[in-house]
Coordinates of N, CA, C and O and ligand atoms in Angstrom, one line a residue:
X15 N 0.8 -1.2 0.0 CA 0.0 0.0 0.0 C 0.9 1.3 0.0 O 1.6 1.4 1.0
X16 N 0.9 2.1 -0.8 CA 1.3 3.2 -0.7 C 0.9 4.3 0.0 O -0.2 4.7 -0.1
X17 N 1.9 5.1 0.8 CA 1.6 6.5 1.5 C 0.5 7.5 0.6 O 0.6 7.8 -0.6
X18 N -0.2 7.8 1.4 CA -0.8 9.1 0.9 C -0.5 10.5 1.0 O -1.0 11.2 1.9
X19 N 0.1 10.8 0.3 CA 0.4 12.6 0.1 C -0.4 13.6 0.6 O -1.3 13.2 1.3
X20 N -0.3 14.9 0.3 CA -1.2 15.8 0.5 C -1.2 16.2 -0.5 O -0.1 16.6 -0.9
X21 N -2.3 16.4 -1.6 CA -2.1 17.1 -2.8 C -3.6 18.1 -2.5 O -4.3 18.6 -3.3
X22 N -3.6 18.2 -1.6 CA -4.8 19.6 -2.0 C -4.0 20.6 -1.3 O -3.8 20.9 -0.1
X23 N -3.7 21.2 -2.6 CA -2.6 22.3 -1.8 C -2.4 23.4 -3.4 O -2.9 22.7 -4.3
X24 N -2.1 24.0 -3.8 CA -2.9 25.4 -4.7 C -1.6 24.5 -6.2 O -0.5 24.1 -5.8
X25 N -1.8 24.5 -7.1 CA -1.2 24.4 -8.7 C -0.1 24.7 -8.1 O 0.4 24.0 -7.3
X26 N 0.2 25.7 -8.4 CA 1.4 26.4 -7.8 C 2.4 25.9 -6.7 O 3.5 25.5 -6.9
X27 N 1.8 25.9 -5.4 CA 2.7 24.5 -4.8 C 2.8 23.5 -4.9 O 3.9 23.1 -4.5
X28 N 2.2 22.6 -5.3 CA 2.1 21.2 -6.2 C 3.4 21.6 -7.3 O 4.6 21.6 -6.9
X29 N 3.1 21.8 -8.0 CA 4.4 22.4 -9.0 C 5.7 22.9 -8.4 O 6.5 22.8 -9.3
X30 N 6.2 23.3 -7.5 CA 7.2 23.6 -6.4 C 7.6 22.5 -5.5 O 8.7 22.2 -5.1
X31 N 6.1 21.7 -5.3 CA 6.9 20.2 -4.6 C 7.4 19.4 -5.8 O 8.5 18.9 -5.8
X32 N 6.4 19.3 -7.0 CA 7.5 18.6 -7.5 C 8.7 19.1 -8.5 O 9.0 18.4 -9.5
X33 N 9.2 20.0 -8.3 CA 10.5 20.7 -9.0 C 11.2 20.0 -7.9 O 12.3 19.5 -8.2
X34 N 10.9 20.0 -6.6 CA 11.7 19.6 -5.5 C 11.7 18.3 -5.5 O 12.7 17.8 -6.0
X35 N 10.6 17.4 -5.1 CA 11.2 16.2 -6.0 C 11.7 15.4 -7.0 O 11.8 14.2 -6.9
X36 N 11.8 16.2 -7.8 CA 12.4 16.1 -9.3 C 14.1 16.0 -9.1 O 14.9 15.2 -9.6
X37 N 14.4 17.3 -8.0 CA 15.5 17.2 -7.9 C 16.8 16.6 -6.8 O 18.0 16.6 -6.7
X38 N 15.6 16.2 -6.1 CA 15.8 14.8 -5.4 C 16.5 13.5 -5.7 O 17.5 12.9 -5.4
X39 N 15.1 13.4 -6.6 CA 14.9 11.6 -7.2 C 17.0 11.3 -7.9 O 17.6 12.0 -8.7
X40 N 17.3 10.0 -7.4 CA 18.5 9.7 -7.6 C 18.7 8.2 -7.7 O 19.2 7.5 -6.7
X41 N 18.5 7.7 -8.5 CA 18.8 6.0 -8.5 C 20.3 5.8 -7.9 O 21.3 6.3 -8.5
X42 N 20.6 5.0 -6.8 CA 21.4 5.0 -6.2 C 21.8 3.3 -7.1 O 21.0 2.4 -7.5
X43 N 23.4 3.4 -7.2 CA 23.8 2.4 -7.9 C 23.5 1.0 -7.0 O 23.6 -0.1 -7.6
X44 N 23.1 1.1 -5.7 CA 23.0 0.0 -5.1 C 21.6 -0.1 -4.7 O 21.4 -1.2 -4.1
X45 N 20.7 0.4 -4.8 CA 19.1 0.1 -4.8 C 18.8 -1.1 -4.8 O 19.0 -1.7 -5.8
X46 N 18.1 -1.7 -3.5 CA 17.7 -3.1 -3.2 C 16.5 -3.3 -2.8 O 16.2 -3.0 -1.6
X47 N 15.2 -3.9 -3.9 CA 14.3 -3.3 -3.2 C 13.6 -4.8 -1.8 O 12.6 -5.4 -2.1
X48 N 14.1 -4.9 -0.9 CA 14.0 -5.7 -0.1 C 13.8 -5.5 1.6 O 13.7 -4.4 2.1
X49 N 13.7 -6.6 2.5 CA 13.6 -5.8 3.5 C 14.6 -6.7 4.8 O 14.9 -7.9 4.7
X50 N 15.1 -5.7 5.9 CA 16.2 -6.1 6.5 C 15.9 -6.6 7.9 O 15.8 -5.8 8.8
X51 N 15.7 -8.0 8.1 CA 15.1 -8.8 9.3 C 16.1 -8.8 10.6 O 17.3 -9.1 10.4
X52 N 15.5 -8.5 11.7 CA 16.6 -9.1 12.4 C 15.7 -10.4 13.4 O 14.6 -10.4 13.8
X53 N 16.8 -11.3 13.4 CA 15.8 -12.1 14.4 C 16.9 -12.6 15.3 O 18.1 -12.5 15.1
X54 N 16.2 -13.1 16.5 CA 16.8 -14.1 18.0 C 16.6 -15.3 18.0 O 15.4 -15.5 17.7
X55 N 17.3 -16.5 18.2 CA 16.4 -17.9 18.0 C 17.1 -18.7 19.0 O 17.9 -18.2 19.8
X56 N 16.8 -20.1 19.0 CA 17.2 -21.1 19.6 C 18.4 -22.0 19.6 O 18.6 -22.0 20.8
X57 N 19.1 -22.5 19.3 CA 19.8 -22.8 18.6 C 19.5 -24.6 19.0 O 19.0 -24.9 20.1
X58 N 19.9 -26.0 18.0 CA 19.6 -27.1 18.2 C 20.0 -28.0 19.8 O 19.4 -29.0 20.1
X59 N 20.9 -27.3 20.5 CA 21.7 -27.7 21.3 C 20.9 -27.9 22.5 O 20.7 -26.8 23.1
X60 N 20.1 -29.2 23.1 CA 18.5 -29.2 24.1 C 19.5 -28.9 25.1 O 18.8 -28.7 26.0
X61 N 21.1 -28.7 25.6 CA 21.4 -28.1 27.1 C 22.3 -26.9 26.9 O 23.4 -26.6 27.4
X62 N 21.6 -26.2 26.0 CA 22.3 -24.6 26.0 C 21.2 -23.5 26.6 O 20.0 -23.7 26.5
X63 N 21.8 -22.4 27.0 CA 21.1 -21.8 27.9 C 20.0 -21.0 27.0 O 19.5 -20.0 27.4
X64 N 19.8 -21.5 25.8 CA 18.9 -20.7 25.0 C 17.6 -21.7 25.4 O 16.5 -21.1 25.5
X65 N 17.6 -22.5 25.6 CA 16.6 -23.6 26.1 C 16.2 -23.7 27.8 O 15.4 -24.4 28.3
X66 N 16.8 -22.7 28.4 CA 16.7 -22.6 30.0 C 17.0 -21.6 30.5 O 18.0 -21.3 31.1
X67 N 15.8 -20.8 30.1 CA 15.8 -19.4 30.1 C 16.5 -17.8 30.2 O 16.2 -16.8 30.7
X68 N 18.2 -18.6 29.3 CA 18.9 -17.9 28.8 C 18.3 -16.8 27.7 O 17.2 -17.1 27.3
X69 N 18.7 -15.7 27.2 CA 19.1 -15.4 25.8 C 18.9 -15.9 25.1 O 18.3 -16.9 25.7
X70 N 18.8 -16.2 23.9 CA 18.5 -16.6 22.5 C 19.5 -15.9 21.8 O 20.1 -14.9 22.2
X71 N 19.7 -16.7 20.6 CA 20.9 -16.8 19.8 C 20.6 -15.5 18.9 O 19.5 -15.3 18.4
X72 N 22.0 -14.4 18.6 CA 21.6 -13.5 17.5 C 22.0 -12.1 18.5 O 22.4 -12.2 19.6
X73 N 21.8 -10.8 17.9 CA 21.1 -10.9 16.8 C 21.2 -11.8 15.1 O 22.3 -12.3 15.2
X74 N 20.7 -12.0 14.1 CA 21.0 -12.7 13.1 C 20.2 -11.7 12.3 O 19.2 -11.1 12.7
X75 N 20.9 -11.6 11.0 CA 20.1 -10.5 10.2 C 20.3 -11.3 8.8 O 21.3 -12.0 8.4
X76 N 18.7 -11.1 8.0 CA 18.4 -11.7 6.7 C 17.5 -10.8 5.9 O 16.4 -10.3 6.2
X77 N 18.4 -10.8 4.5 CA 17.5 -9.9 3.7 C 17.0 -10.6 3.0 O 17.5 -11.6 2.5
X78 N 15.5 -10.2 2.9 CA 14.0 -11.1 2.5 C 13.9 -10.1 1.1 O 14.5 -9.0 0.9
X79 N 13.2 -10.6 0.7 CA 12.7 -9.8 -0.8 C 11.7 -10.7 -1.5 O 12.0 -11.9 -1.8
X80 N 10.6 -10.2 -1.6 CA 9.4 -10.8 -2.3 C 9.5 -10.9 -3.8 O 9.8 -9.9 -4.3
X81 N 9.4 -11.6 -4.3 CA 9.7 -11.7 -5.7 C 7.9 -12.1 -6.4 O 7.5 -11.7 -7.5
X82 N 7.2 -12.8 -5.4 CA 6.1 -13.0 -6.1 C 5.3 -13.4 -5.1 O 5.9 -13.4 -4.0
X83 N 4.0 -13.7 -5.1 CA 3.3 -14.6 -4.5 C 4.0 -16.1 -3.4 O 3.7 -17.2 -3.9
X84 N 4.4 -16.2 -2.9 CA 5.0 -17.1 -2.1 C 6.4 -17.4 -2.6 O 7.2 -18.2 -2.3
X85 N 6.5 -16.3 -3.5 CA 8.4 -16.6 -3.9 C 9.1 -15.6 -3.1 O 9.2 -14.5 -3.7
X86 N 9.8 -15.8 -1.8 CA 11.2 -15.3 -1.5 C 11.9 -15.6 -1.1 O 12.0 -16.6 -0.4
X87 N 12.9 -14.5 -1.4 CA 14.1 -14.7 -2.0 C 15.1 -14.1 -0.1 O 15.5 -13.1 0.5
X88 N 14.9 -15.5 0.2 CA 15.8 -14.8 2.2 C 16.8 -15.4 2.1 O 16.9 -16.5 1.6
X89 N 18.0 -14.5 2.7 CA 19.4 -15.2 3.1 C 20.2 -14.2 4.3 O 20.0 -13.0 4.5
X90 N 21.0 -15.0 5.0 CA 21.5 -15.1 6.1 C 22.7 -13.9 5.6 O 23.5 -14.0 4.6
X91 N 22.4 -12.6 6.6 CA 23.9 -11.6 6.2 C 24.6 -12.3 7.4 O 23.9 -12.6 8.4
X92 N 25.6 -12.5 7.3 CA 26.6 -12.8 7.9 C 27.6 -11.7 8.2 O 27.6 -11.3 9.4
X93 N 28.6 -10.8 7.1 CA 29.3 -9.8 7.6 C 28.7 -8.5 8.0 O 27.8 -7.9 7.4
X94 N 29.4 -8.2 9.3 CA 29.4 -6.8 9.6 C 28.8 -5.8 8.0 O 27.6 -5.5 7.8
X95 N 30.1 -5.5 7.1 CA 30.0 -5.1 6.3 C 28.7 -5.6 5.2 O 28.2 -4.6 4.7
X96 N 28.2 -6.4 5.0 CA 27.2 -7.3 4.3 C 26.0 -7.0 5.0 O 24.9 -7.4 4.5
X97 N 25.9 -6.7 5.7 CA 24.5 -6.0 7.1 C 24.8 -4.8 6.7 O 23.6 -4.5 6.5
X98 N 25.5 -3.7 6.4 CA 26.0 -2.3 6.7 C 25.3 -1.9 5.1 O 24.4 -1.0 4.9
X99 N 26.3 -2.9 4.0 CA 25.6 -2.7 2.6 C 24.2 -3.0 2.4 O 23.7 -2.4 1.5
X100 N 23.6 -3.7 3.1 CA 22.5 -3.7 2.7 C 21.5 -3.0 3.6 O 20.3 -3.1 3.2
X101 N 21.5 -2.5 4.5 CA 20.8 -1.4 5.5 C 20.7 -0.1 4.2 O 19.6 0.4 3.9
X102 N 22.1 0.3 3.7 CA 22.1 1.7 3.0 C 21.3 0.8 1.5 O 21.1 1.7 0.7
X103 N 21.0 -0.3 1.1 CA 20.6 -0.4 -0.4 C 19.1 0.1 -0.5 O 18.5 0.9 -1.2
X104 N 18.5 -1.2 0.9 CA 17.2 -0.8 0.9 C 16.9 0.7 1.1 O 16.1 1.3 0.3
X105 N 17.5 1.1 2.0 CA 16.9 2.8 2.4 C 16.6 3.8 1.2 O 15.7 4.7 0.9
X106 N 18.0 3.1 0.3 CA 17.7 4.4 -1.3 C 16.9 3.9 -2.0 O 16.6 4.6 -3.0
X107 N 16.5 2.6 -1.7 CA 15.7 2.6 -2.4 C 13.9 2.9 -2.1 O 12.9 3.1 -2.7
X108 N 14.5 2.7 -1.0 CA 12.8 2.9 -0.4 C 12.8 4.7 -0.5 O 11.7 5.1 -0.8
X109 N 14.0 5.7 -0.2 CA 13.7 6.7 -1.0 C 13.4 7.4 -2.4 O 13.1 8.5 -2.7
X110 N 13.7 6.1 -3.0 CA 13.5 6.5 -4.5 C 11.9 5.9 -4.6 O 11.4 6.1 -5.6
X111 N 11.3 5.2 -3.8 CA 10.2 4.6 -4.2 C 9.3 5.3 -3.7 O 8.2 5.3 -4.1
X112 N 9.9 6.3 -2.0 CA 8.9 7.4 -1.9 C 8.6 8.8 -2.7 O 7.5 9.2 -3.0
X113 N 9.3 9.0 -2.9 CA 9.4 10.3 -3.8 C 9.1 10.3 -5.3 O 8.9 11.4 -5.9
X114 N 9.2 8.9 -6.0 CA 8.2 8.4 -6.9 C 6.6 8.3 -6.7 O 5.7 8.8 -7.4
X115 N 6.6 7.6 -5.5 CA 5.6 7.8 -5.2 C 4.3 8.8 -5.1 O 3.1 8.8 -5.5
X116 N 5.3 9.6 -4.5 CA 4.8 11.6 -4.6 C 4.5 11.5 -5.6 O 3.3 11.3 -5.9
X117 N 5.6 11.7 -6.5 CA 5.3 12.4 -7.5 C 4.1 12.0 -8.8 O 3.4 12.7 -9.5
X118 N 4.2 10.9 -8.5 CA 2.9 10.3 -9.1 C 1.7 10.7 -8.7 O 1.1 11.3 -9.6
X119 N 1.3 10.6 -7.4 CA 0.1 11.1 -6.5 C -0.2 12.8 -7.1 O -1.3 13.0 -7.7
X120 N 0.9 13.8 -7.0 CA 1.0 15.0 -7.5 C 0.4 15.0 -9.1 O -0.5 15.8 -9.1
X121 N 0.5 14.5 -10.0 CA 1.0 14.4 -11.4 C -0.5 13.9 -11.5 O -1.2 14.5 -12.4
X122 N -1.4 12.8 -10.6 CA -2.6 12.6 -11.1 C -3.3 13.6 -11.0 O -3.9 14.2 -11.9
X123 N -3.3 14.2 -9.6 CA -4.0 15.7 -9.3 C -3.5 16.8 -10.1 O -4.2 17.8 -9.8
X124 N -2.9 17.0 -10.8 CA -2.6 17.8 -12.0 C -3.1 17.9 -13.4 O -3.3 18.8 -14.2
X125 N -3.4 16.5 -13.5 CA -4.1 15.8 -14.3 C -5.3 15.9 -14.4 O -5.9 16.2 -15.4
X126 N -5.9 15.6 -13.1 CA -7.6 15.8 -12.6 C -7.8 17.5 -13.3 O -8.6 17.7 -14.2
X127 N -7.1 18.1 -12.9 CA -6.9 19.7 -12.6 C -6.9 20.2 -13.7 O -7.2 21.4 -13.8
X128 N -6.5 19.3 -15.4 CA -6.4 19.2 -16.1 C -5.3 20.2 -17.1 O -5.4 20.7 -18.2
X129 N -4.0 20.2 -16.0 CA -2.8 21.4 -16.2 C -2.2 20.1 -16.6 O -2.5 19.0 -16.8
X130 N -1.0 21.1 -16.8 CA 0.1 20.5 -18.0 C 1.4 19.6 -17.0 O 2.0 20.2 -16.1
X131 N 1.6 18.4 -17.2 CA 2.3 17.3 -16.4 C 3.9 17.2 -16.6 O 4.6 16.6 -15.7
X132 N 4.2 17.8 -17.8 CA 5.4 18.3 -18.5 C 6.0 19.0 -17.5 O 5.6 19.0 -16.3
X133 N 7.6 19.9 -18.1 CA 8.5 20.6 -17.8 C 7.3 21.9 -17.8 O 6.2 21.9 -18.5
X134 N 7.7 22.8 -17.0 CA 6.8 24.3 -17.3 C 8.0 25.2 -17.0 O 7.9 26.4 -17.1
Ligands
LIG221 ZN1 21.5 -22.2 22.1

């Protein structure tokens, strides 16, 4: 589901937000559009203190990504750095998918409004 904007707001600022997100919007070369899990768990071992009301094992972090209807695509980050890269992939991308977002939202109500969607 996508965020809802504010577009009732005068031609003229609608047109000023999106000059501003126009000049925003940046496909970052590492854009991942996925999401970053952290979990705690058990581990197999029935006399470790994860089983006798120790702690639980972790944190453990896994980036999940939906690919379809019951297809995803999860695996186990392991490095420091490999947690670090993928924290910064998702974020730009979830910034490039908000501010798309906008701008879309914007661009129909302009449309409605029946002004010009183009460069002005
Ligand atoms: Zn354990």
């Amino acid at each position: 589901m996508a965020r809802i904007y504010n577009i009732a707001k005068s031609t003229l600022a609608l047109r000023q937000r999106k000059r501003f997100l126009l000049s925003q919007i940046k496909i970052h070369p590492d854009s991942l559009r996925a999401s970053l899990v952290e979990r705690f768990s058990r581990c197999g071992k029935a006399n470790c203190h994860c089983h006798h009301g120790g702690g639980k094992h972790g944190p453990f972090y896994y980036l999940t990504q939906c690919l379809a209807v019951g297809r995803i695509n999860k695996f186990l980050l392991t490095a420091p750095a490999q947690q670090q890269a993928a924290r910064s992939a998702v974020e730009h991308y979830r910034q490039l998918q908000e501010h798309l977002e906008e701008l879309s939202q914007i661009n129909a109500q302009l449309l409605r409004r029946q002004e010009n969607l183009g460069d002005d």
